[in-house]
Coordinates of C-alpha atoms in Angstrom, one line a residue:
M1 CA 0.0 0.0 -0.1
I2 CA 1.1 3.5 -0.7
K3 CA 0.2 6.7 1.2
Q4 CA 0.8 9.9 -0.7
N5 CA -0.7 13.3 0.2
N6 CA -2.8 11.6 2.9
V7 CA -4.4 9.2 0.4
V8 CA -3.9 5.5 0.8
R9 CA -4.2 3.2 -2.1
S10 CA -3.5 -0.5 -2.8
V11 CA -0.9 -1.5 -5.4
A12 CA -1.1 -5.0 -6.7
P13 CA 1.1 -5.6 -9.8
K14 CA 0.8 -8.8 -11.6
G15 CA 2.7 -11.8 -10.2
I16 CA 2.5 -15.1 -8.3
A17 CA 3.6 -16.1 -4.9
L18 CA 7.1 -17.2 -4.1
G19 CA 7.8 -20.9 -4.3
L20 CA 4.6 -21.8 -6.3
A21 CA 6.3 -22.1 -9.7
S22 CA 9.7 -22.6 -11.3
P23 CA 12.0 -19.6 -11.5
A24 CA 11.3 -19.3 -15.2
I25 CA 7.5 -19.2 -14.8
F26 CA 7.8 -16.9 -11.8
N27 CA 9.9 -14.4 -13.7
N28 CA 7.7 -14.5 -16.7
N29 CA 4.7 -13.5 -14.6
L30 CA 6.1 -10.4 -12.9
E31 CA 5.1 -6.9 -13.6
D32 CA 7.3 -4.0 -12.7
Y33 CA 5.7 -1.2 -10.8
V34 CA 7.5 2.2 -10.4
T35 CA 6.3 5.2 -8.4
R36 CA 8.0 8.3 -7.0
L37 CA 7.9 8.6 -3.2
N38 CA 8.3 12.1 -1.8
H39 CA 9.2 13.2 1.8
L40 CA 6.6 11.7 4.2
D41 CA 5.0 9.4 1.7
V42 CA 4.8 5.8 2.9
C43 CA 5.3 2.5 1.1
F44 CA 3.9 -0.3 3.3
L45 CA 5.1 -3.8 2.3
Y46 CA 3.5 -6.8 4.0
S47 CA 2.7 -10.5 3.6
D48 CA -0.5 -12.3 3.6
G49 CA 0.2 -13.3 7.2
L50 CA -0.8 -9.8 8.3
T51 CA -4.0 -9.5 6.3
E52 CA -5.1 -13.1 7.1
M53 CA -4.3 -12.9 10.8
H54 CA -7.4 -13.5 13.1
N55 CA -8.1 -12.5 16.7
L56 CA -9.9 -14.5 19.4
Q57 CA -13.3 -13.4 17.9
N58 CA -12.1 -15.0 14.6
T59 CA -12.2 -11.6 12.9
E60 CA -9.7 -11.1 10.1
F61 CA -7.2 -8.2 10.3
G62 CA -7.6 -7.8 6.6
Y63 CA -6.7 -4.9 4.3
K64 CA -9.0 -2.6 6.4
G65 CA -6.6 -3.1 9.4
I66 CA -3.7 -1.9 7.3
M67 CA -5.8 0.9 5.7
D68 CA -6.8 2.1 9.2
I69 CA -3.2 2.2 10.4
L70 CA -2.1 4.3 7.4
N71 CA -5.2 6.5 7.3
N72 CA -5.3 7.3 11.0
N73 CA -1.7 8.3 11.5
N74 CA 1.0 10.5 10.0
F75 CA 4.4 9.1 10.4
Q76 CA 7.6 11.2 10.5
K77 CA 9.9 8.1 10.7
A78 CA 9.8 4.5 9.5
Q79 CA 10.2 3.4 13.2
D80 CA 7.0 5.2 14.1
L81 CA 5.1 3.2 11.5
I82 CA 6.7 -0.1 12.7
D83 CA 5.9 0.7 16.4
N84 CA 2.4 1.8 15.6
T85 CA 1.8 -1.3 13.4
F86 CA 2.9 -3.6 16.2
G87 CA 0.8 -1.8 18.7
E88 CA -2.3 -2.0 16.5
I89 CA -1.7 -5.7 16.0
S90 CA -1.3 -6.3 19.7
I91 CA -4.6 -4.5 20.3
F92 CA -6.4 -6.5 17.5
K93 CA -5.0 -9.7 19.0
N94 CA -6.2 -8.8 22.4
D95 CA -2.6 -8.9 23.6
Q96 CA -2.3 -12.6 22.7
K97 CA 1.2 -13.8 22.0
L98 CA 2.0 -13.0 18.3

């Protein structure tokens, strides 16, 4: 996901998951994506382990969880984003061991 000028958008270039195909097939199914990031823009990279995480109520964190983190905060440093993300995950998981 990318946050630019306080607008969050999902970026999903063409491709397949690592390890699901031979290197030749994998490489032939990739799409390059290029964007310019300016000061205070955010590029948030994550795996499906974050979006597919469930809490005790069996609610999925989902894309909405990531969107909420990015929409509800302005980060001055990457570490602020990391700390906030782990805090939100802890709250979502009801302080379960991650």
